[in-house]
Short mmCIF file of C-alpha atoms in Angstrom, two decimals:
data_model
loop_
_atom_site.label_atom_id
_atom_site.label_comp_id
_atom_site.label_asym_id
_atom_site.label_seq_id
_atom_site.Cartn_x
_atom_site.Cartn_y
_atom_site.Cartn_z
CA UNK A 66 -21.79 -11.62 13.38
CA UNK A 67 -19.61 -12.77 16.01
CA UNK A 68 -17.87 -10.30 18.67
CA UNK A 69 -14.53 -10.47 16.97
CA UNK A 70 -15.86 -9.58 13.60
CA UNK A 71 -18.13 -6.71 14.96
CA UNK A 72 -15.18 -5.12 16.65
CA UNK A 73 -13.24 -5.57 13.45
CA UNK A 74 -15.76 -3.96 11.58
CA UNK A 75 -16.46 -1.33 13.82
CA UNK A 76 -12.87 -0.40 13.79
CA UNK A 77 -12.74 -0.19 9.83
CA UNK A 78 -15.83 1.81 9.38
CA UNK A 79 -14.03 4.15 11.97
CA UNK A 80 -10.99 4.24 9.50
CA UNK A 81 -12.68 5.26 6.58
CA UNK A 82 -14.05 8.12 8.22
CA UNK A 83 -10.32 9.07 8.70
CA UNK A 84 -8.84 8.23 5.41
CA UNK A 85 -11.88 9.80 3.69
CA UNK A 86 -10.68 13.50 6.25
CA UNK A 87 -7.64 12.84 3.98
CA UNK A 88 -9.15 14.57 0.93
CA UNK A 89 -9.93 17.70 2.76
CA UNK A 90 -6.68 17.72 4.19
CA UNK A 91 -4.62 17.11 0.70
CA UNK A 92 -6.73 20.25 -0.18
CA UNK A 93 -6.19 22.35 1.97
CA UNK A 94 -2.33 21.48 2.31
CA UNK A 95 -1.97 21.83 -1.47
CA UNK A 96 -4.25 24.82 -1.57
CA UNK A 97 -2.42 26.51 1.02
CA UNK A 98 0.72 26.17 -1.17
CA UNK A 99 0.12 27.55 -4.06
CA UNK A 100 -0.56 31.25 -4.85
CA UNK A 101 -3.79 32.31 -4.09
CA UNK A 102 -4.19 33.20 -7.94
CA UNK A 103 -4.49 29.15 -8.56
CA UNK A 104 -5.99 28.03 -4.71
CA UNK A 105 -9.74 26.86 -6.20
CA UNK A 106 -7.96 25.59 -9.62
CA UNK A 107 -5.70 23.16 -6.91
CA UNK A 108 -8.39 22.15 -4.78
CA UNK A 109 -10.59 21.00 -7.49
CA UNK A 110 -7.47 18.92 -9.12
CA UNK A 111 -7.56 16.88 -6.17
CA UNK A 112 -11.05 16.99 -5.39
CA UNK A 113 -12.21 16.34 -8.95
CA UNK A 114 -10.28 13.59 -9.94
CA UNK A 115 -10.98 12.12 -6.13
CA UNK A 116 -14.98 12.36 -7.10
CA UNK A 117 -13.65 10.58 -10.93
CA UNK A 118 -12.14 7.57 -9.26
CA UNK A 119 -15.54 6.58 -7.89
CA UNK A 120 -16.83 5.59 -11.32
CA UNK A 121 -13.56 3.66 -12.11
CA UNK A 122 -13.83 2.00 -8.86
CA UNK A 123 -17.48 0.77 -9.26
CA UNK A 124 -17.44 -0.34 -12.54
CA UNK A 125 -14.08 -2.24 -12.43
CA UNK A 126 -11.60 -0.93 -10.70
CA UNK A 127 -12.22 -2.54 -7.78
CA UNK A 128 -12.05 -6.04 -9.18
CA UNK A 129 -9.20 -5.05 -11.24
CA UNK A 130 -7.23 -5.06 -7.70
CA UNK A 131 -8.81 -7.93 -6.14
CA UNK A 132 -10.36 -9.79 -8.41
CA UNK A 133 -8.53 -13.15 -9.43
CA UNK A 134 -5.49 -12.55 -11.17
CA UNK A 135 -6.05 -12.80 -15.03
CA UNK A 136 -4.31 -15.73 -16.36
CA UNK A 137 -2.78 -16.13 -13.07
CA UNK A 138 0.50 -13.91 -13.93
CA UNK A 139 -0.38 -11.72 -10.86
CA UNK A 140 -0.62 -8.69 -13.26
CA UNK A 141 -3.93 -7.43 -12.80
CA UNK A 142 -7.60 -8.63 -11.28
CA UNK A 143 -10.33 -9.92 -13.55
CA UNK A 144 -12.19 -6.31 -13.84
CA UNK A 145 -15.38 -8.40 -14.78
CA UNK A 146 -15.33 -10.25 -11.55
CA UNK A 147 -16.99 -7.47 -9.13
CA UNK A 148 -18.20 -5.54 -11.99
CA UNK A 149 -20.92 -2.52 -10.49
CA UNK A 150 -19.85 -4.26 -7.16
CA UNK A 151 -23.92 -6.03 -6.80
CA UNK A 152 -22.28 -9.02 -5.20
CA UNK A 153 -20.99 -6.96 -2.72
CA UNK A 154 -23.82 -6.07 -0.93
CA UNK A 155 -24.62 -9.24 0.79
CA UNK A 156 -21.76 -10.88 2.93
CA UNK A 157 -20.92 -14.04 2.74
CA UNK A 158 -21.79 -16.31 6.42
CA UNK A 159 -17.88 -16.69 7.43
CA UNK A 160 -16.69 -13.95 4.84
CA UNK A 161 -15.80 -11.83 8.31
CA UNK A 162 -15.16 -8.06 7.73
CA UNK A 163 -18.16 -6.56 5.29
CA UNK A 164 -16.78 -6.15 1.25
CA UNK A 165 -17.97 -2.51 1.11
CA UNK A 166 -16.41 -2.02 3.77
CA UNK A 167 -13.13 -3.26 2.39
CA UNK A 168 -14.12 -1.73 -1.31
CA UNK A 169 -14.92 2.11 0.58
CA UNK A 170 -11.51 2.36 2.36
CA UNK A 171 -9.46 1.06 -1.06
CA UNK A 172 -11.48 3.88 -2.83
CA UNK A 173 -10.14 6.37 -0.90
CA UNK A 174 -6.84 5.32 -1.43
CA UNK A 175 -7.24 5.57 -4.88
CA UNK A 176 -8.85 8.46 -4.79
CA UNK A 177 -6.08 10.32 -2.93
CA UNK A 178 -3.78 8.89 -4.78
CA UNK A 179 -4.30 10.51 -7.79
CA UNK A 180 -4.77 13.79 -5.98
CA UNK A 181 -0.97 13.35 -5.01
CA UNK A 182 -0.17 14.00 -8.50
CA UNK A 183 -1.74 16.67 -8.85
CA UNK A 184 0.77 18.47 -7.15
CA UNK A 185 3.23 18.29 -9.52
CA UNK A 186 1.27 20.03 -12.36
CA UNK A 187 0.22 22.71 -10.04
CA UNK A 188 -0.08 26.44 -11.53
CA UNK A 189 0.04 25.12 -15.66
CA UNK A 190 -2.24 21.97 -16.59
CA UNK A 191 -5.73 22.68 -18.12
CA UNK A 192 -8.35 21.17 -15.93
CA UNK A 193 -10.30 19.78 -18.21
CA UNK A 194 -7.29 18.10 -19.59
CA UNK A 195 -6.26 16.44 -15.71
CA UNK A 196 -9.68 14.94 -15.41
CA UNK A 197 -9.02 13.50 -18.52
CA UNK A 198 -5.38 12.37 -17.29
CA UNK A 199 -6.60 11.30 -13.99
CA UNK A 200 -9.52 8.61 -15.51
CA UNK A 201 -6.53 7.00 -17.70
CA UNK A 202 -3.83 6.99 -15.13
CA UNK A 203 -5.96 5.34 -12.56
CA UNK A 204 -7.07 2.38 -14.97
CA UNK A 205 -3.36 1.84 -16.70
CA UNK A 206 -1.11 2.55 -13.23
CA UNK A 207 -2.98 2.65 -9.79
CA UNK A 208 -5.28 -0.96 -10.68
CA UNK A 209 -2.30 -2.77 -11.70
CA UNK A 210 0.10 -1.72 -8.96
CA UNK A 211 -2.55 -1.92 -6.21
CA UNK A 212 -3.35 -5.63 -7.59
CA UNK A 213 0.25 -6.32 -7.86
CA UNK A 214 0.62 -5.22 -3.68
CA UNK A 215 -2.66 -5.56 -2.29
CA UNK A 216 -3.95 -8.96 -3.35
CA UNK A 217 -3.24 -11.85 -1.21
CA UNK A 218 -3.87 -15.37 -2.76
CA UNK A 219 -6.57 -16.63 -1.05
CA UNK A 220 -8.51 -20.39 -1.75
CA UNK A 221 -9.06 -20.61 -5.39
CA UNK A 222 -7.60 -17.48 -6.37
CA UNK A 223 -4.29 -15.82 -7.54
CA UNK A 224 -3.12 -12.28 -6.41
CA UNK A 225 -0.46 -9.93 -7.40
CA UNK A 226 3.07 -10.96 -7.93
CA UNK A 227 4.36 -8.45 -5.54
CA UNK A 228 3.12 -9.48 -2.40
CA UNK A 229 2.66 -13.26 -3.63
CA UNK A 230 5.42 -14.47 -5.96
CA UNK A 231 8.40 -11.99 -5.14
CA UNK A 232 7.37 -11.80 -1.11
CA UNK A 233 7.97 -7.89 -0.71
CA UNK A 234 6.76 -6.08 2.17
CA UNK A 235 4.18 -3.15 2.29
CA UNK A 236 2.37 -3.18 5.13
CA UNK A 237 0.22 -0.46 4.42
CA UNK A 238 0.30 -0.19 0.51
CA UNK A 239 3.56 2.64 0.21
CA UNK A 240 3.85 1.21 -3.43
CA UNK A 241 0.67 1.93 -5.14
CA UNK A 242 0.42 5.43 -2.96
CA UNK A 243 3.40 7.09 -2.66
CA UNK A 244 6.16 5.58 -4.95
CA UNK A 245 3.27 5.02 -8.17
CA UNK A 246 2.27 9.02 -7.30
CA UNK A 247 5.68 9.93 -6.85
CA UNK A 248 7.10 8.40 -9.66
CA UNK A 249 4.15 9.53 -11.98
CA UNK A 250 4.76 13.19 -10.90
CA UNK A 251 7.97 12.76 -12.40
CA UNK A 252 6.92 11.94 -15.63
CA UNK A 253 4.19 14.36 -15.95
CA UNK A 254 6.21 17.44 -15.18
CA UNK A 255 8.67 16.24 -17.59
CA UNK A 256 5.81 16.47 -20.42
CA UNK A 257 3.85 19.66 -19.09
CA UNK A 258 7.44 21.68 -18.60
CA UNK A 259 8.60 24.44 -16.57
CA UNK A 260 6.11 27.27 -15.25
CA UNK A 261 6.78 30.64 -16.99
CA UNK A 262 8.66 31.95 -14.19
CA UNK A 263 10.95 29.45 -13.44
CA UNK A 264 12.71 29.16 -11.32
CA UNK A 265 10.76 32.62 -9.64
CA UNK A 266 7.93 31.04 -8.33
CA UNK A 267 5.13 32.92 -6.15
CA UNK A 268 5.47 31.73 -1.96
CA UNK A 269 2.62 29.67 -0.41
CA UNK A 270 -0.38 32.02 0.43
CA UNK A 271 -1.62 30.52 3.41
CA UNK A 272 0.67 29.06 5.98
CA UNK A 273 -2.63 27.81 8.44
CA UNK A 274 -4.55 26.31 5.56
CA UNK A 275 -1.02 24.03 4.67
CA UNK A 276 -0.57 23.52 9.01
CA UNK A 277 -4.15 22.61 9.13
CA UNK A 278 -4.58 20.35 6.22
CA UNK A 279 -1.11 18.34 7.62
CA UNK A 280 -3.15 17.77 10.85
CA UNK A 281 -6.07 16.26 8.87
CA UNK A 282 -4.05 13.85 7.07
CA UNK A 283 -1.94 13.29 9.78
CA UNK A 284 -5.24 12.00 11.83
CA UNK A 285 -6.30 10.14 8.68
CA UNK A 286 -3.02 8.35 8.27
CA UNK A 287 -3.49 7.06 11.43
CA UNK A 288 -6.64 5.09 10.41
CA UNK A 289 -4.93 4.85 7.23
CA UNK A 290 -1.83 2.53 8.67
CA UNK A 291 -3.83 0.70 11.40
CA UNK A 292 -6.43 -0.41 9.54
CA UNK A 293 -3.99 -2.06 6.40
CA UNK A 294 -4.32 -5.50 8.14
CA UNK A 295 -8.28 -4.89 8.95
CA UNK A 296 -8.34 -5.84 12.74
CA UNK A 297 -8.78 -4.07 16.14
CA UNK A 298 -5.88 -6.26 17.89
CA UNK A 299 -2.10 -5.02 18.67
CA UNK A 300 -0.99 -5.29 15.07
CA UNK A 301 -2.95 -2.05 14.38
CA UNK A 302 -1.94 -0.56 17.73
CA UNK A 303 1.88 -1.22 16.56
CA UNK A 304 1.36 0.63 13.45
CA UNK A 305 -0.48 3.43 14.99
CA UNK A 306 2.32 4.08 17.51
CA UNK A 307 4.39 3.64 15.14
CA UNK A 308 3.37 6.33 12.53
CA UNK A 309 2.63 8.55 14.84
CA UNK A 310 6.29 8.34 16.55
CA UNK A 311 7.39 8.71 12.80
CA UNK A 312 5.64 11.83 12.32
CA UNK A 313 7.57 13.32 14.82
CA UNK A 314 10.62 12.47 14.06
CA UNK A 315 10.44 13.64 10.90
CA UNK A 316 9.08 16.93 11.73
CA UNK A 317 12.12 17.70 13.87
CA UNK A 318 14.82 16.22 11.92
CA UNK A 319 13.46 18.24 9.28
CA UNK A 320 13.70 21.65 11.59
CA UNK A 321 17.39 21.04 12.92
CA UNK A 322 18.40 20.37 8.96
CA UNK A 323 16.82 23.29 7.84
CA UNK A 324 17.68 25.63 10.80
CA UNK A 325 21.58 24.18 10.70
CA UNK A 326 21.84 24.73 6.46
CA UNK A 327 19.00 27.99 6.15
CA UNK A 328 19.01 29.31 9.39
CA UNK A 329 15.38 29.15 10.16
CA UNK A 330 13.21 26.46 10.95
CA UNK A 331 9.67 27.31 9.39
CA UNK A 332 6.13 26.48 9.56
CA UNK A 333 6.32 24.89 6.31
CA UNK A 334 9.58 22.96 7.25
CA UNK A 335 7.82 21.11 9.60
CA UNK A 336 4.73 20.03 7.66
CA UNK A 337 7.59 18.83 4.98
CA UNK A 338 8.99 16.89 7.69
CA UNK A 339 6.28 15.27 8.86
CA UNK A 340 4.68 14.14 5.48
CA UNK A 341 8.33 13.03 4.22
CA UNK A 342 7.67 10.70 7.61
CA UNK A 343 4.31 9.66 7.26
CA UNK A 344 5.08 8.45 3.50
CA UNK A 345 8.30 6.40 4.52
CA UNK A 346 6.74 4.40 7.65
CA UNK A 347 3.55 4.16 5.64
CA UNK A 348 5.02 0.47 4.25
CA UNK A 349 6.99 0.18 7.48
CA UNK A 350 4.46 0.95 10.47
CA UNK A 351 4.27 -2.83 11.04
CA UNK A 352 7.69 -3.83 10.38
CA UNK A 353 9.44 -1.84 12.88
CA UNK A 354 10.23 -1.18 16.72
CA UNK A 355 9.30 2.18 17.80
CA UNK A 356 12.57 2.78 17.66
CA UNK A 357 13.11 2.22 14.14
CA UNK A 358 9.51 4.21 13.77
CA UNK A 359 11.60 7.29 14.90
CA UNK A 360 14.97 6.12 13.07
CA UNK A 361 12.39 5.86 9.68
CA UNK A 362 11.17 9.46 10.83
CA UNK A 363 15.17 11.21 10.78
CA UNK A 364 15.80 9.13 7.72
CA UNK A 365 12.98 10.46 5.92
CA UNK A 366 13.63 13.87 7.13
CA UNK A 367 16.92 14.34 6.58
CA UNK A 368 16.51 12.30 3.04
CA UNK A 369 13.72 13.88 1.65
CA UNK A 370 14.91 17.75 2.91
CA UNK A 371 17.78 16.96 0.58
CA UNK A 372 15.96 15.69 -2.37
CA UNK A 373 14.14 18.83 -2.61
CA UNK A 374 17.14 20.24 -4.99
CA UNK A 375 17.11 17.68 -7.05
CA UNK A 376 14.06 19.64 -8.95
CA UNK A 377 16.49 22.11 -9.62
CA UNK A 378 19.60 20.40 -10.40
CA UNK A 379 17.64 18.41 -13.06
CA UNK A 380 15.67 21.09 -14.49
CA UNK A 381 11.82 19.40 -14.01
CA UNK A 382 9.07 22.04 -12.03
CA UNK A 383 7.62 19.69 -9.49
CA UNK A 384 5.62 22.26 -8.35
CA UNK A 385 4.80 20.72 -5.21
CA UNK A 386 7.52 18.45 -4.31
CA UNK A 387 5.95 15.20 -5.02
CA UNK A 388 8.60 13.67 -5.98
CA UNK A 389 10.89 14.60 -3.25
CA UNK A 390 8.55 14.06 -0.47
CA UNK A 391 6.35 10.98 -1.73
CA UNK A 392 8.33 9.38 -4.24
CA UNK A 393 12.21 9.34 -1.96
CA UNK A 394 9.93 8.98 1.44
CA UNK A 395 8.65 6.08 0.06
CA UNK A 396 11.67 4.46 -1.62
CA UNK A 397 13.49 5.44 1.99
CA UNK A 398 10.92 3.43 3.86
CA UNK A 399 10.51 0.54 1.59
CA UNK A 400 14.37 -0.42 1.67
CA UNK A 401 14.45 0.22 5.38
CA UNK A 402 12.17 -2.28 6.05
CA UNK A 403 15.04 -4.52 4.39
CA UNK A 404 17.93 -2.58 7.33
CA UNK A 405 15.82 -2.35 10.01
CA UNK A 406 12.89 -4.61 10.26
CA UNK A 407 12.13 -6.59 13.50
CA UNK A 408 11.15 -10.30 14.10
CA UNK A 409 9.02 -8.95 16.55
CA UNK A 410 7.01 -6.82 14.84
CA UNK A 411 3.60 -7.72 12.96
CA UNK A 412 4.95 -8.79 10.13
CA UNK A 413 7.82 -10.94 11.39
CA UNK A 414 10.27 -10.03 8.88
CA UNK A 415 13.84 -9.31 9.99
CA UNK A 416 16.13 -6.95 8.15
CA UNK A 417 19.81 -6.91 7.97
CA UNK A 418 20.42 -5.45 10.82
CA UNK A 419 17.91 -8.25 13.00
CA UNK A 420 20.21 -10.98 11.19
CA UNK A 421 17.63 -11.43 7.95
CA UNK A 422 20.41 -11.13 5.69
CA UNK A 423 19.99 -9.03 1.96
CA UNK A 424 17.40 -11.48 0.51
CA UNK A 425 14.59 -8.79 2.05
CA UNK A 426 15.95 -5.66 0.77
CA UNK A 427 16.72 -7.42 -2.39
CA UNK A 428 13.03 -8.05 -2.55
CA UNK A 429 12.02 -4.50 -1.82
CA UNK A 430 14.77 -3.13 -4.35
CA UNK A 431 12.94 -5.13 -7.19
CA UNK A 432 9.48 -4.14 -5.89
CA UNK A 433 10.57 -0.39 -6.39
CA UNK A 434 12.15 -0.44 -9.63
CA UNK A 435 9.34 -2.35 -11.05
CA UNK A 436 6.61 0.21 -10.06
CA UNK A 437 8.95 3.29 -10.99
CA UNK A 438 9.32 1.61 -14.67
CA UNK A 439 5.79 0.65 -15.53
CA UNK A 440 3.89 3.71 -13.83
CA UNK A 441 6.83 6.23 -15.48
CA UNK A 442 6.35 5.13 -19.03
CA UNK A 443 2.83 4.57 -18.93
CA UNK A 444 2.10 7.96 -16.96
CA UNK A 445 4.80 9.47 -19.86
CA UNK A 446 3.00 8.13 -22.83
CA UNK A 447 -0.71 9.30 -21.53
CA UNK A 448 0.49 12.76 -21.05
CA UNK A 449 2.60 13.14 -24.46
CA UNK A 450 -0.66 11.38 -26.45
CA UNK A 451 -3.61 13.83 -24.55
CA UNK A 452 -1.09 16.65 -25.15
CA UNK A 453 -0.47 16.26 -29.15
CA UNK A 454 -4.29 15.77 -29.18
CA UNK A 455 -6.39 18.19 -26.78
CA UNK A 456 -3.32 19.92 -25.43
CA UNK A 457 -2.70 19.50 -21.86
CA UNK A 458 -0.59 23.06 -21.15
CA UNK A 459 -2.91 26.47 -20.11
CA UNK A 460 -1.68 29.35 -22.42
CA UNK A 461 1.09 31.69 -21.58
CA UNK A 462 -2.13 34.55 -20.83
CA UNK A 463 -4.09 32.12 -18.67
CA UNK A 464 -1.12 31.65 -16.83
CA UNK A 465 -0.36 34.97 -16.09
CA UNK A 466 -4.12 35.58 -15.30
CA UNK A 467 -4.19 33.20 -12.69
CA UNK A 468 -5.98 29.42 -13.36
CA UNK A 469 -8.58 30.44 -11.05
CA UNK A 470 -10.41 33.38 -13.06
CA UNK A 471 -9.17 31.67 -15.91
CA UNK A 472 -10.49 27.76 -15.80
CA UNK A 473 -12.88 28.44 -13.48
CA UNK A 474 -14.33 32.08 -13.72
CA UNK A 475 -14.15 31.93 -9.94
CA UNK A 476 -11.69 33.51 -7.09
CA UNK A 477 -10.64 32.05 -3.74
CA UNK A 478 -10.16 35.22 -2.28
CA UNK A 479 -12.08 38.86 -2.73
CA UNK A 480 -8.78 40.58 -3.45
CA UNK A 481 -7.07 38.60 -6.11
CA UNK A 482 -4.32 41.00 -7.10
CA UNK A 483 -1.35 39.88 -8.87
CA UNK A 484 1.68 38.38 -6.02
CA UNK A 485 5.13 39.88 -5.61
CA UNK A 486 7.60 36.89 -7.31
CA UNK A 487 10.44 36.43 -5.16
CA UNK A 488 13.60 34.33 -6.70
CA UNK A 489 14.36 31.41 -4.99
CA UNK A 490 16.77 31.45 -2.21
CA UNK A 491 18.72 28.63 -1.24
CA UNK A 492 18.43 25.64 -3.08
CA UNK A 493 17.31 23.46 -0.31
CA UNK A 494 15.23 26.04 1.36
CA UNK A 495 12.96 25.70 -0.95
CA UNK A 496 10.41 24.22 -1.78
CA UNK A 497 7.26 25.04 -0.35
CA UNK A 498 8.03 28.66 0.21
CA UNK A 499 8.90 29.20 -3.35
CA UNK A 500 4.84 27.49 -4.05
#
């Protein structure tokens, strides 16, 4: 192995380690945010259906995303191709950066990205019933999206349409994560319906588990976004900066909104602030200055503090906020890669404002709508089939009980005493206090 390709591959094994600290961290900031009735039922959504991908991956999933593209439509991989991933255990001589290696980090991102959803059924979906959910929503909406972004054509072979035919940008795979999660959330609270106390909800039990578990993804997003283009060099140092810078930004715009509309900026504010950042420079971390970094940051803050009502002005519980926080975030950074993207940058791509023109955004508009339409109907029709046949929705006495003692005959806590329900105060304020 030459110098260059150790480094490399020294730098992605380091990466994994912090995407993989990503799935404690989702835990802990989901299972900080609920009451403390449903904490272990929360953690083991995302946990559980992060331990479920694995056997999707191995057996298929993996060359569903990067296998050759069936029939050459870009759709999805051949999922014989890799099958039980044997021929990955031997590199190729001039192959450069190990396939496990490649195959462990894209498992993660699975992984987690089916924990995202999770959030949005928080408090009212039968567990057995998400496992279930989570093995068919990975195989019909994650492997086709992630093949559709993450495939390059390479000598012989055809990748996804996204990033091949159509051009859009995404450097660090915002589409398959955030939007497909987002979007899916959407549809699945739709079919499970509105908590029994809606809109009282219980607040978030445990402000340093949610603060904590923000700092653990934000240290795996950093691996997550500087490893998308798989080399130790200054395109990962760009997107490092960048996301970081971001991050930030977000958090504070975040704060001033909240503190100039609600008159307090809170704990839980600022985690808000800095995920709804992290998600929007996730496909722009190496399209962008540092100073767009931080303009993607306020944008996402300001944005995705807003879209927190929408829950409420439509009438869907998004328990969680993943729809205002992943699914906006990430349509916000997507199309600002189209306003704001430099010819300096990584990438190369200029946006409107760089004198790129509209042909960009155009691309990144089409990109969006695509994934929101196949991942929404699909992610619909799974729910509304598993729910007119093994019933998706806890009973009205389970609920009440708590998901914890009831799913799992377990308690987080020693003292599991019913919580004081508090109606919601302003609209905008929200969101994770009213988890």
């Amino acid at each position: 192995m030459d110098p260059t390709t150790a480094a490399n591959t020294a730098w992605l094994l380091t990466a994994i380690i912090a995407v993989i600290l990503m799935l404690p961290g989702l835990v802990l900031f989901y299972g900080g945010m609920v009451s403390r009735r449903t904490t272990t039922n929360m953690m083991m959504m995302v946990f559980g259906s992060f331990a479920l991908t694995a056997f999707v991956w191995v057996a298929f999933g993996y060359s569903a995303v990067f296998g050759d593209s069936v029939g050459g439509l870009g759709l999805i991989g051949n999922p014989l191709e890799s099958a039980g991933l044997g021929d990955l255990l031997v590199a190729q001589e001039g192959d450069g950066l190990p396939p496990l290696a490649l195959a462990t980090i894209h498992l993660g991102f699975a992984g987690l990205t089916i924990g995202i959803v999770a959030g949005a059924a928080a408090d009212r979906m039968r567990f057995g019933a998400w496992m279930a959910f989570a093995a068919v929503w990975v195989v019909l909406c994650y492997l086709p999206v992630a093949h559709w972004t993450f495939a390059f054509d390479g000598e012989g072979t055809q990748g996804g349409w996204l990033a091949n035919t159509l051009g859009a940008v995404d450097y660090a795979g915002s589409t398959p994560i955030h939007v497909n999660s987002g979007i899916a959330a959407l549809a699945l609270a739709i079919v499970l319906g509105r908590r029994r106390t809606w809109p009282v909800q219980p607040k978030a039990h445990s402000l340093p588990l949610v603060l904590a578990g923000v700092g653990l993804l934000l240290t795996g997003w950093l691996g997550f976004d500087g490893s998308a283009l798989g080399a130790a060099d200054n395109d990962a140092a760009v997107a490092i900066f960048n996301t970081l810078a971001a991050a930030c930004a977000g958090t504070c715009a975040w704060l001033v909104v909240e503190k100039l509309r609600d008159g307090h900026a809170t704990t839980l504010g600022a985690c808000s602030g800095a995920i709804a950042a992290l998600v929007a420079i996730t496909p722009s971390c190496g399209t962008v200055s540092p100073l767009g970094a931080l303009a993607v940051g306020v944008v996402a803050g300001v944005v995705c503090y807003f879209a927190v009502s929408l829950k409420r002005r439509f009438g869907y519980d998004d328990a969680l906020d993943v729809v205002a926080l992943h699914l906006v975030g990430g349509i916000a950074g997507a199309l600002l890669i189209g306003l704001i993207g430099h010819p300096d940058s990584p990438i190369g791509e200029a946006g409107l404002l760089y004198g790129g023109g509209v042909a960009l955004l155009g691309k990144q508009a089409v990109a969006l709508l695509a994934t929101c339409a196949w991942t929404f109907t699909l992610t619909y029709l799974v729910a509304t089939v598993l729910d007119k046949t093994i019933g998706i929705r806890v009973t009205d006495e389970q609920e009440r009980e708590g998901l914890d003692r009831a799913l799992h005959a377990e308690n987080a806590y020693e003292d599991t005493g019913e919580l004081a329900h508090q109606p919601r105060g302003h609209a905008e304020q929200q969101h994770y206090l009213e988890v």
